[in-house]
Coordinates of C-alpha atoms (C1' of nucleotides) and ligand atoms in Angstrom, one line a residue:
Chain A
M1 CA -18.2 5.7 40.5
T2 CA -19.0 2.7 42.7
K3 CA -21.0 3.6 46.0
E4 CA -21.3 0.5 48.1
S5 CA -22.6 2.5 51.0
K6 CA -26.0 1.8 51.3
I7 CA -27.0 -1.2 49.1
P8 CA -30.3 -2.7 49.3
N9 CA -30.4 -6.6 50.4
P10 CA -32.9 -7.3 47.8
T11 CA -30.1 -6.3 45.5
I12 CA -27.7 -8.8 46.3
E13 CA -30.3 -11.4 45.6
R14 CA -31.2 -10.4 42.3
L15 CA -27.5 -10.3 41.3
A16 CA -27.6 -14.1 42.2
F17 CA -30.7 -14.2 40.0
Y18 CA -29.4 -12.3 36.9
S19 CA -26.4 -14.5 36.8
R20 CA -29.0 -17.7 36.2
P21 CA -29.9 -16.8 32.6
L22 CA -26.3 -14.9 31.9
E23 CA -24.6 -18.1 31.9
A24 CA -27.5 -19.7 29.4
L25 CA -26.7 -16.7 27.3
L26 CA -23.1 -17.4 27.5
K27 CA -23.6 -20.5 25.3
G28 CA -24.7 -19.2 22.4
G29 CA -26.7 -16.1 20.9
P30 CA -25.7 -12.5 20.9
P31 CA -22.6 -11.8 23.3
V32 CA -24.9 -8.3 24.5
I33 CA -28.1 -7.6 26.4
S34 CA -30.2 -4.9 27.6
S35 CA -31.6 -4.3 30.9
E36 CA -35.1 -4.8 29.4
K37 CA -34.1 -8.4 27.6
L38 CA -32.6 -9.7 30.9
A39 CA -35.2 -8.2 33.1
G40 CA -38.1 -9.9 30.8
L41 CA -35.7 -13.2 31.8
C42 CA -35.9 -12.8 35.5
G43 CA -39.3 -11.2 35.5
V44 CA -38.1 -7.7 37.1
N45 CA -38.0 -4.0 35.9
P46 CA -35.5 -2.9 33.3
A47 CA -34.7 0.2 35.7
Q48 CA -34.4 -2.1 38.6
V49 CA -31.9 -4.3 36.7
R50 CA -30.3 -1.0 36.3
K51 CA -29.8 0.6 38.8
D52 CA -29.0 -2.8 41.2
L53 CA -26.1 -3.0 38.3
A54 CA -25.3 0.9 39.0
Y55 CA -24.5 0.6 42.8
F56 CA -21.1 -1.4 41.6
G57 CA -20.2 0.5 38.5
E58 CA -21.1 1.2 34.8
F59 CA -20.7 -2.2 33.9
G60 CA -22.8 -1.1 30.3
V61 CA -22.6 1.2 26.8
R62 CA -25.1 3.2 26.4
G63 CA -27.2 2.7 23.1
V64 CA -25.6 -0.5 23.2
G65 CA -26.0 -3.0 26.6
Y66 CA -24.4 -5.1 28.4
E67 CA -21.5 -7.9 27.4
I68 CA -22.7 -10.6 28.6
R69 CA -19.3 -12.4 29.2
D70 CA -17.8 -9.1 31.2
L71 CA -21.1 -8.4 33.2
L72 CA -21.2 -11.8 34.6
K73 CA -17.4 -11.4 35.3
E74 CA -18.7 -8.6 37.4
I75 CA -21.2 -10.1 38.9
K76 CA -19.3 -12.8 40.2
G77 CA -16.7 -10.6 41.8
I78 CA -19.2 -8.5 43.5
L79 CA -20.9 -11.6 44.5
A80 CA -17.5 -13.5 45.6
T81 CA -18.5 -16.4 43.5
D82 CA -14.9 -16.0 41.6
R83 CA -13.4 -17.8 44.0
E84 CA -14.0 -21.4 45.5
W85 CA -16.0 -21.6 48.8
T86 CA -14.9 -25.0 51.6
L87 CA -18.1 -26.4 52.9
C88 CA -18.8 -28.8 55.5
I89 CA -22.4 -30.4 55.8
V90 CA -23.7 -32.0 59.1
G91 CA -26.3 -34.4 58.9
M92 CA -26.6 -37.0 56.4
G93 CA -30.1 -38.1 55.4
N94 CA -32.0 -37.8 52.9
L95 CA -31.6 -34.0 52.2
G96 CA -28.1 -33.9 53.1
I97 CA -27.1 -36.1 50.8
S98 CA -29.2 -34.9 48.2
L99 CA -27.3 -31.8 48.9
V100 CA -23.6 -33.5 48.8
E101 CA -24.5 -35.1 45.8
N102 CA -25.7 -32.2 43.8
E103 CA -23.4 -31.2 40.8
N104 CA -24.2 -27.5 40.6
F105 CA -22.9 -26.7 43.8
K106 CA -19.5 -27.7 43.2
K107 CA -19.8 -26.0 39.3
R108 CA -20.3 -22.9 41.2
G109 CA -17.4 -23.1 43.6
Y110 CA -18.8 -24.6 46.4
L111 CA -16.8 -27.5 48.0
F112 CA -18.0 -29.7 50.4
V113 CA -15.1 -31.1 51.6
A114 CA -16.4 -33.2 55.3
A115 CA -19.8 -34.7 56.0
F116 CA -20.8 -35.0 59.6
D117 CA -23.6 -37.7 61.5
S118 CA -24.2 -38.8 64.9
D119 CA -25.5 -41.5 63.8
T120 CA -22.8 -44.8 64.3
R121 CA -24.6 -46.9 61.4
K122 CA -23.8 -44.1 59.1
I123 CA -20.5 -43.4 60.2
G124 CA -17.8 -44.6 58.2
R125 CA -19.7 -44.9 55.1
Q126 CA -18.6 -43.9 51.8
L127 CA -20.9 -41.6 49.2
P128 CA -20.8 -41.5 45.8
C129 CA -19.3 -37.9 46.0
G130 CA -16.2 -39.7 47.4
L131 CA -16.9 -37.9 51.0
T132 CA -16.9 -40.5 54.1
I133 CA -19.4 -39.6 56.7
E134 CA -17.6 -38.7 59.8
P135 CA -18.5 -38.7 63.2
E136 CA -19.6 -35.0 64.9
R137 CA -16.8 -35.2 67.6
K138 CA -14.5 -34.3 64.5
I139 CA -16.6 -31.3 63.5
R140 CA -14.1 -29.4 65.6
E141 CA -10.7 -31.2 64.4
L142 CA -11.7 -31.1 60.7
V143 CA -13.1 -27.3 60.4
R144 CA -9.6 -26.3 61.4
E145 CA -7.7 -28.7 59.7
L146 CA -10.0 -28.2 56.4
G147 CA -10.3 -24.7 56.7
I148 CA -13.8 -25.0 56.5
E149 CA -16.3 -21.5 56.1
I150 CA -19.2 -22.1 55.6
G151 CA -21.4 -25.0 57.5
V152 CA -24.3 -26.3 56.1
I153 CA -26.8 -28.2 58.7
T154 CA -29.6 -30.9 57.6
T155 CA -30.2 -32.5 60.9
P156 CA -33.4 -32.4 62.4
S157 CA -34.8 -29.3 64.1
R158 CA -33.7 -30.2 68.0
A159 CA -30.3 -30.8 67.2
A160 CA -29.8 -27.9 65.1
Q161 CA -28.6 -25.2 67.6
R162 CA -26.6 -27.3 69.3
V163 CA -24.8 -28.0 65.6
T164 CA -24.8 -24.6 65.3
E165 CA -22.5 -23.7 68.4
I166 CA -19.8 -26.4 67.6
L167 CA -19.8 -25.4 64.0
S168 CA -19.3 -21.7 65.1
D169 CA -17.0 -22.3 68.1
A170 CA -15.1 -24.2 65.5
G171 CA -14.3 -21.2 63.3
V172 CA -17.0 -21.6 60.9
K173 CA -18.1 -17.9 59.6
A174 CA -21.1 -18.9 57.9
I175 CA -24.2 -21.4 58.3
L176 CA -26.9 -22.6 56.0
N177 CA -29.7 -23.8 57.8
F178 CA -32.4 -26.1 56.4
A179 CA -34.0 -27.3 59.9
P180 CA -37.0 -25.7 60.4
I181 CA -36.0 -22.8 63.2
Q182 CA -34.5 -19.9 63.6
V183 CA -30.9 -20.7 65.2
R184 CA -28.6 -18.4 66.8
T185 CA -25.0 -17.6 66.0
P186 CA -22.1 -15.3 68.1
E187 CA -21.6 -11.9 66.3
S188 CA -18.7 -13.5 64.5
C189 CA -21.0 -16.2 62.5
I190 CA -23.2 -15.2 59.8
V191 CA -26.5 -17.5 59.2
E192 CA -29.2 -17.9 56.2
N193 CA -32.4 -20.0 57.3
V194 CA -34.1 -22.0 54.3
D195 CA -37.7 -23.2 54.9
F196 CA -39.3 -24.9 52.1
S197 CA -42.6 -25.1 54.3
V198 CA -42.7 -21.1 54.1
K199 CA -43.0 -21.3 50.4
L200 CA -45.3 -23.7 50.6
E201 CA -47.7 -22.0 53.1
N202 CA -47.2 -18.6 51.5
L203 CA -48.9 -20.5 47.9
V204 CA -51.6 -21.8 49.7
Y205 CA -52.6 -18.7 51.4
H206 CA -52.5 -16.7 48.4
L207 CA -54.4 -20.3 46.5
E208 CA -57.2 -20.1 49.1
R209 CA -57.7 -15.9 48.3
L210 CA -57.7 -17.1 44.8
Y211 CA -60.4 -19.7 45.1
K212 CA -62.6 -17.1 47.5
G213 CA -62.3 -14.3 44.5
K214 CA -60.7 -12.2 47.1
K215 CA -58.8 -9.1 45.3
N216 CA -55.8 -9.3 47.9
G217 CA -53.5 -11.8 49.5
Chain B
M1 CA -61.6 -4.9 62.6
T2 CA -60.4 -7.1 59.8
K3 CA -59.1 -5.2 56.9
E4 CA -57.6 -7.5 54.6
S5 CA -57.2 -5.1 51.7
K6 CA -53.4 -4.2 51.4
I7 CA -51.1 -6.9 53.3
P8 CA -47.7 -6.6 52.4
N9 CA -46.3 -10.1 51.2
P10 CA -43.8 -9.7 53.9
T11 CA -46.5 -10.0 56.5
I12 CA -47.4 -13.4 55.2
E13 CA -44.0 -15.1 55.2
R14 CA -43.7 -14.0 59.1
L15 CA -47.0 -15.5 59.9
A16 CA -45.3 -19.1 58.6
F17 CA -42.5 -18.1 60.4
Y18 CA -44.0 -17.4 64.0
S19 CA -46.1 -20.9 63.8
R20 CA -42.7 -22.3 64.6
P21 CA -41.9 -21.2 67.5
L22 CA -45.4 -21.4 68.9
E23 CA -46.2 -25.0 67.8
A24 CA -43.0 -25.9 70.1
L25 CA -44.5 -23.8 72.8
L26 CA -47.7 -25.4 73.0
K27 CA -46.1 -28.6 74.2
G28 CA -44.9 -27.1 77.3
G29 CA -44.7 -23.6 79.7
P30 CA -47.2 -21.1 79.8
P31 CA -50.1 -20.8 77.8
V32 CA -50.0 -17.1 76.9
I33 CA -47.0 -15.6 75.1
S34 CA -46.5 -11.6 74.6
S35 CA -45.5 -10.3 71.3
E36 CA -42.1 -9.3 72.5
K37 CA -41.4 -12.7 73.2
L38 CA -42.7 -14.1 70.3
A39 CA -40.7 -11.7 68.1
G40 CA -37.5 -12.5 70.4
L41 CA -38.2 -15.8 69.2
C42 CA -38.4 -15.1 65.7
G43 CA -35.7 -12.7 65.4
V44 CA -37.8 -9.6 64.5
N45 CA -39.5 -6.4 66.2
P46 CA -42.4 -6.7 68.7
A47 CA -44.6 -4.1 67.0
Q48 CA -43.5 -6.0 63.8
V49 CA -45.5 -9.0 64.8
R50 CA -48.6 -7.1 66.3
K51 CA -49.1 -4.9 63.3
D52 CA -48.8 -8.6 61.2
L53 CA -51.1 -10.3 63.6
A54 CA -53.6 -6.5 63.3
Y55 CA -54.1 -7.2 59.7
F56 CA -56.2 -10.1 60.0
G57 CA -58.1 -9.4 63.5
E58 CA -57.4 -8.3 67.3
F59 CA -56.3 -12.1 68.6
G60 CA -54.5 -10.5 72.0
V61 CA -55.5 -9.3 75.3
R62 CA -54.1 -6.1 76.1
G63 CA -51.7 -6.2 79.2
V64 CA -51.7 -9.8 78.7
G65 CA -50.6 -11.0 75.8
Y66 CA -51.8 -13.7 73.0
E67 CA -53.5 -16.9 74.0
I68 CA -50.9 -19.4 72.1
R69 CA -53.3 -22.2 71.4
D70 CA -55.8 -20.2 69.5
L71 CA -53.0 -17.5 67.9
L72 CA -52.0 -20.9 66.3
K73 CA -55.3 -21.3 65.2
E74 CA -56.0 -18.1 63.5
I75 CA -52.7 -18.2 62.0
K76 CA -53.0 -21.4 60.6
G77 CA -56.8 -20.2 59.5
I78 CA -55.3 -17.5 57.6
L79 CA -52.6 -19.3 56.1
A80 CA -54.5 -22.1 55.0
T81 CA -52.7 -24.8 56.5
D82 CA -55.7 -25.7 58.9
R83 CA -57.0 -28.1 55.9
E84 CA -54.8 -30.7 53.4
W85 CA -53.7 -30.1 50.3
T86 CA -53.2 -32.7 47.9
L87 CA -50.0 -32.4 45.7
C88 CA -48.0 -34.0 43.0
I89 CA -44.0 -34.1 42.3
V90 CA -42.0 -34.2 39.0
G91 CA -38.4 -35.7 38.7
M92 CA -37.4 -38.2 41.1
G93 CA -33.8 -37.6 41.8
N94 CA -32.0 -37.0 44.9
L95 CA -34.2 -33.9 46.0
G96 CA -37.3 -35.2 45.1
I97 CA -37.4 -38.8 46.8
S98 CA -35.7 -36.1 49.7
L99 CA -39.1 -34.0 49.9
V100 CA -41.9 -36.9 49.4
E101 CA -39.8 -39.2 52.2
N102 CA -40.0 -35.9 54.5
E103 CA -42.0 -36.4 57.1
N104 CA -43.1 -32.5 58.2
F105 CA -45.2 -32.2 54.8
K106 CA -47.6 -34.6 55.8
K107 CA -47.8 -33.6 59.7
R108 CA -48.5 -29.8 57.8
G109 CA -50.9 -31.1 56.1
Y110 CA -49.4 -31.6 52.5
L111 CA -50.0 -34.4 51.0
F112 CA -47.9 -36.1 48.0
V113 CA -50.2 -38.6 46.0
A114 CA -48.4 -38.8 43.1
A115 CA -44.8 -38.8 41.7
F116 CA -43.9 -38.4 38.3
D117 CA -40.4 -39.3 36.4
S118 CA -39.5 -39.8 32.6
D119 CA -36.6 -42.2 33.5
T120 CA -38.2 -46.0 32.2
R121 CA -35.7 -47.4 35.3
K122 CA -37.4 -45.2 37.7
I123 CA -41.0 -45.7 36.8
G124 CA -42.5 -48.0 38.5
R125 CA -40.4 -48.2 41.4
Q126 CA -42.4 -48.5 44.7
L127 CA -41.1 -45.5 47.5
P128 CA -40.9 -46.2 51.3
C129 CA -43.5 -43.6 51.3
G130 CA -45.9 -46.0 49.3
L131 CA -45.8 -43.9 46.3
T132 CA -45.0 -45.3 43.1
I133 CA -43.5 -43.6 40.5
E134 CA -45.4 -43.1 37.5
P135 CA -44.6 -42.0 34.3
E136 CA -44.3 -38.2 32.9
R137 CA -47.2 -39.0 30.6
K138 CA -49.6 -39.5 33.0
I139 CA -49.1 -36.5 34.9
R140 CA -52.6 -35.0 32.7
E141 CA -54.9 -37.6 33.9
L142 CA -53.7 -38.3 37.4
V143 CA -53.8 -34.5 38.7
R144 CA -57.5 -34.7 37.2
E145 CA -58.4 -38.1 39.0
L146 CA -56.7 -37.2 42.1
G147 CA -57.4 -33.7 42.2
I148 CA -54.1 -32.5 43.1
E149 CA -53.7 -29.0 43.5
I150 CA -49.9 -28.4 43.9
G151 CA -47.3 -29.4 41.8
V152 CA -43.8 -29.8 42.9
I153 CA -40.7 -29.6 40.2
T154 CA -37.9 -31.7 41.1
T155 CA -36.5 -32.1 37.6
P156 CA -33.3 -30.5 35.9
S157 CA -33.4 -26.9 35.0
R158 CA -34.0 -28.0 31.1
A159 CA -37.1 -30.0 31.9
A160 CA -38.7 -27.3 34.4
Q161 CA -40.4 -24.9 32.0
R162 CA -42.1 -27.7 30.0
V163 CA -43.0 -29.6 33.6
T164 CA -44.8 -26.4 34.1
E165 CA -46.5 -26.2 30.9
I166 CA -47.9 -30.2 31.3
L167 CA -48.7 -28.9 35.2
S168 CA -50.8 -26.1 34.6
D169 CA -52.5 -27.3 31.5
A170 CA -53.6 -30.4 33.2
G171 CA -54.9 -28.1 35.8
V172 CA -52.6 -27.5 38.9
K173 CA -53.3 -24.3 40.6
A174 CA -50.0 -23.7 41.9
I175 CA -46.2 -24.9 41.5
L176 CA -43.5 -24.4 43.5
N177 CA -40.1 -25.2 41.8
F178 CA -36.6 -25.9 42.7
A179 CA -35.1 -26.0 39.9
P180 CA -32.8 -23.0 39.4
I181 CA -34.4 -21.2 36.6
Q182 CA -37.4 -19.0 36.6
V183 CA -40.3 -21.0 35.2
R184 CA -43.4 -19.1 33.6
T185 CA -47.3 -19.9 34.3
P186 CA -50.3 -18.6 32.7
E187 CA -52.1 -16.5 35.4
S188 CA -54.4 -19.4 36.4
C189 CA -51.5 -20.6 37.9
I190 CA -49.1 -19.4 40.7
V191 CA -45.5 -20.5 41.3
E192 CA -42.6 -20.1 44.1
N193 CA -39.1 -20.6 43.1
V194 CA -36.8 -21.7 45.8
D195 CA -32.9 -21.3 44.7
F196 CA -30.4 -22.8 47.5
S197 CA -27.8 -21.3 45.5
V198 CA -29.3 -17.7 45.9
K199 CA -28.9 -18.3 49.2
L200 CA -25.5 -19.5 49.6
E201 CA -24.3 -16.3 47.2
N202 CA -25.9 -14.3 50.1
L203 CA -24.1 -15.5 52.4
V204 CA -20.6 -15.6 50.5
Y205 CA -21.3 -11.8 49.6
H206 CA -21.8 -10.7 52.9
L207 CA -18.9 -13.2 54.5
E208 CA -16.4 -11.3 51.6
R209 CA -17.3 -7.8 53.0
L210 CA -16.5 -9.0 56.5
Y211 CA -12.8 -10.6 55.4
K212 CA -12.4 -7.1 53.9
G213 CA -13.6 -5.1 56.5
K214 CA -16.1 -3.6 54.8
K215 CA -18.9 -1.9 56.5
N216 CA -21.6 -2.5 54.3
G217 CA -23.1 -5.5 52.3
Chain C
dC1 C1' -21.8 15.2 9.0
dG2 C1' -26.5 15.6 10.9
dA3 C1' -30.6 12.9 12.4
dT4 C1' -32.2 9.3 14.4
dT5 C1' -32.3 5.5 17.1
dC6 C1' -31.4 2.7 20.8
dA7 C1' -30.2 1.7 26.0
dT8 C1' -27.5 3.1 30.0
dG9 C1' -27.2 5.9 34.2
dT10 C1' -29.5 8.3 37.9
dG11 C1' -32.6 12.4 40.4
dC12 C1' -37.0 12.0 42.0
dA13 C1' -41.6 10.9 42.8
dT14 C1' -44.1 7.1 44.2
dT15 C1' -44.7 3.1 46.8
dA16 C1' -44.0 -0.1 50.4
dT17 C1' -42.8 -1.7 54.9
dT18 C1' -40.8 -1.7 59.5
dT19 C1' -40.5 1.0 63.4
dC20 C1' -41.8 4.3 67.2
dA21 C1' -44.7 5.9 70.6
dC22 C1' -48.6 6.3 73.0
dA23 C1' -53.6 5.7 74.2
dA24 C1' -56.7 1.5 75.3
dT25 C1' -57.1 -1.9 78.0
dA26 C1' -56.9 -5.6 81.3
dT27 C1' -54.3 -7.4 86.0
dT28 C1' -52.6 -7.0 90.1
dA29 C1' -51.3 -5.5 94.4
dG30 C1' -52.2 -2.1 98.1
Chain D
dC1 C1' -61.3 1.7 95.0
dT2 C1' -57.0 3.5 93.2
dA3 C1' -52.7 3.3 91.7
dA4 C1' -49.0 0.8 89.1
dT5 C1' -47.8 -2.2 86.0
dA6 C1' -48.4 -4.7 81.3
dT7 C1' -49.0 -5.3 77.0
dT8 C1' -51.9 -4.7 73.1
dG9 C1' -53.6 -2.2 68.6
dT10 C1' -52.6 1.4 65.9
dG11 C1' -51.6 6.2 63.8
dA12 C1' -47.9 8.9 62.3
dA13 C1' -42.8 9.4 61.0
dA14 C1' -39.0 7.1 59.4
dT15 C1' -36.9 4.3 56.5
dA16 C1' -36.3 1.5 52.4
dA17 C1' -37.1 -0.4 47.6
dT18 C1' -39.3 0.4 43.4
dG19 C1' -40.1 2.5 39.2
dC20 C1' -40.7 6.4 36.2
dA21 C1' -38.6 10.0 33.2
dC22 C1' -35.2 11.6 30.9
dA23 C1' -30.1 13.8 29.8
dT24 C1' -26.4 11.0 28.0
dG25 C1' -23.6 8.8 25.1
dA26 C1' -22.9 5.1 21.6
dA27 C1' -24.2 3.4 16.9
dT28 C1' -26.3 3.6 12.7
dC29 C1' -28.2 5.5 8.3
dG30 C1' -28.6 8.7 4.5
Ligands
NAD301 N1 -36.0 -33.9 53.6 C1 -36.3 -32.7 52.9 O1 -37.0 -32.3 51.9 C2 -36.9 -31.6 53.8 C3 -37.4 -30.3 53.6 C4 -37.8 -29.2 54.5 C5 -36.9 -29.4 55.3 N2 -36.2 -30.1 56.1 C6 -35.5 -30.4 57.5 O2 -33.9 -31.0 57.2 C7 -33.8 -31.5 58.2 C8 -33.2 -33.0 57.0 O3 -34.1 -33.3 56.8 P1 -34.0 -34.8 56.2 O4 -35.2 -35.5 55.4 O5 -32.8 -35.5 55.7 O6 -34.0 -35.7 57.9 P2 -33.6 -37.1 58.2 O7 -33.8 -37.6 59.1 O8 -33.6 -37.9 56.9 O9 -31.6 -36.9 58.3 C9 -31.4 -36.5 59.5 C10 -29.7 -36.8 59.8 O10 -29.5 -36.0 60.7 C11 -28.4 -36.5 61.4 N3 -28.4 -36.3 63.0 C12 -29.3 -36.2 63.8 N4 -28.9 -35.2 65.0 C13 -27.7 -35.1 64.5 C14 -26.5 -34.3 65.3 N5 -26.7 -34.2 66.7 N6 -25.2 -34.2 64.2 C15 -24.8 -35.0 63.4 N7 -26.2 -35.3 63.1 C16 -27.7 -35.8 63.4 C17 -29.4 -38.1 61.7 O11 -28.7 -39.1 62.3 C18 -29.7 -38.3 60.2 O12 -29.1 -39.1 59.6 C19 -34.5 -31.5 58.8 O13 -34.4 -30.4 60.1 C20 -35.8 -31.6 58.2 O14 -36.9 -30.6 58.8 C21 -36.2 -31.3 55.1
NAD302 N1 -30.5 -31.8 45.2 C1 -30.1 -30.8 45.8 O1 -30.0 -30.5 46.8 C2 -30.8 -29.6 45.1 C3 -30.6 -28.1 45.6 C4 -30.2 -27.3 45.0 C5 -31.5 -27.2 43.6 N2 -31.5 -28.7 43.2 C6 -32.5 -28.6 42.0 O2 -33.3 -29.4 42.2 C7 -33.9 -30.2 40.6 C8 -33.8 -31.5 40.8 O3 -32.2 -31.7 42.2 P1 -31.5 -33.8 42.1 O4 -30.3 -33.4 42.4 O5 -32.8 -34.4 42.6 O6 -31.7 -34.2 40.2 P2 -31.4 -35.3 39.9 O7 -30.5 -35.4 38.9 O8 -31.1 -36.3 40.9 O9 -33.1 -35.9 39.6 C9 -33.7 -34.8 38.2 C10 -34.7 -36.2 38.0 O10 -35.7 -35.7 37.1 C11 -35.9 -36.7 36.3 N3 -36.3 -35.7 35.2 C12 -35.6 -35.4 33.6 N4 -36.4 -34.9 32.9 C13 -37.8 -35.3 33.5 C14 -39.0 -35.0 32.8 N5 -38.9 -34.0 31.7 N6 -40.0 -35.2 33.5 C15 -40.3 -36.0 34.8 N7 -38.6 -36.2 35.5 C16 -37.9 -35.5 34.7 C17 -34.7 -37.6 36.0 O11 -35.2 -38.7 35.8 C18 -34.3 -37.4 37.5 O12 -34.7 -38.7 38.4 C19 -32.4 -29.9 40.0 O13 -32.6 -29.3 38.9 C20 -31.3 -29.5 40.7 O14 -30.3 -28.2 40.1 C21 -31.1 -29.6 43.8

DNA sequence: CGATTCATGTGCATTATTTCACAATATTAG
DNA sequence: CTAATATTGTGAAATAATGCACATGAATCG
């Protein structure tokens, strides 16, 4: 019985997480995996794995486990990664280049179909991946023409909010923002922020507690 | 009264988050901010802001708010970002280069003092930031010599676990891993994983629910 | 075929986190 | 000085997420 009425957000993140080792396991070894094994690979509790999956259906067989191939297909269906998504990226500095050149995205169905920058020296340059850097003012036109659904922002912070507005205005439905500020979007556009420094700050907080021999932190 | 006995992990992440707008506010405008304003800028509940801060002391003045300069200093003290940290990075591909060349890290006190790769064509190359790419086999020696505390991993997945072991073995106390696998460390070494695709998968899950007009997701 | 083993799916207790709501304290106006 | 207003710090309530523990069904063995 599927009961998608009240799914914890962490569950969604973990589903993506589970799919990583599953993909690797597909390439060899037994065709079935237990919640215990999978949990071990992902560093979570086995009951957690079972509960997460049970929100969406009964994918396992009691006494046996989960058929890896099937499970992966189910997870991809749930996450909607069983189709291709068209993305554009704005801000072709070091990070922007690094993202569009990364093979993993294409492999997972995330297709960068346009790249924008405001720097006239960069506009027109062709990238190894085949994309040509377009001027910022063509965002609206190309988002519509190419049916771009997701925008990735890799500009400096000061430009991020303006770019967000241009993108959402052009019809992009979701934004992944790498600039270390909290951008605001209209209702019609969802946003995720990625901030590496927050992760680092987390690490050093815990490190410092360790050094000081504190129990918590 | 400071009671650091039971601090929620999300609190630590939010502290880092709060410091971003505070830094910006330092550069102009009123010297004091209310929990409500700060909460607004960070997209959280005002009571959350107050409670998060109250775990570590009484930094505000009732009826008035928080002195921005002081608050920032307190947060930096808590997170241990009021000192410099020495890092090294392993895997000087696109992402690795992008990280070491990024000014924000230095600005926040995160100093990359060594860069490693296994590719003989890359070893010896000097980067714009001044670092020279060192061979992987020098990790142990340089970590000790330079007192490196944190290791950043930007190698392909297949190398990440081995690199983790080399780093923790060499005495690194914390690892920030960008390869999309869950690396395991001994007790003496803490680890944070950053996986952009998980964020994307989150976005498309929610997007798909929106398209389908589902209430939840 | 019955007994044994294995591993899922899930109700429920536990633990963690967020939010409310208000007493306490500071400031401002009259 | 008193009243009105602002905003913190916090106990208690509400909400969210996790993990235990076990009934349930499948597979295997003798
Ligand atoms: N490089 C990293 O490793 C890293 C890490 C964490 C966060 N970030 C953040 O990601 C963002 C990009 O980082 P980077 O290192 O690539 O910076 P960068 O300076 O190399 O690149 C920024 C690019 O954005 C372009 N740009 C500026 N304004 C624009 C606008 N209005 N429209 C379109 N393009 C515009 C610039 O021309 C430039 O090409 C920054 O906000 C940075 O803080 C980067
Ligand atoms: N580029 C991105 O935007 C991006 C996004 C998400 C995740 N990642 C992950 O980050 C990692 C790096 O990405 P990238 O795009 O820079 O890849 P890349 O292939 O450009 O760079 C990888 C580098 O690691 C080096 N390397 C390989 N094995 C090594 C070893 N044992 N010791 C030291 N160095 C070694 C290679 O020589 C190469 O220089 C990958 O795991 C990738 O999946 C990258």
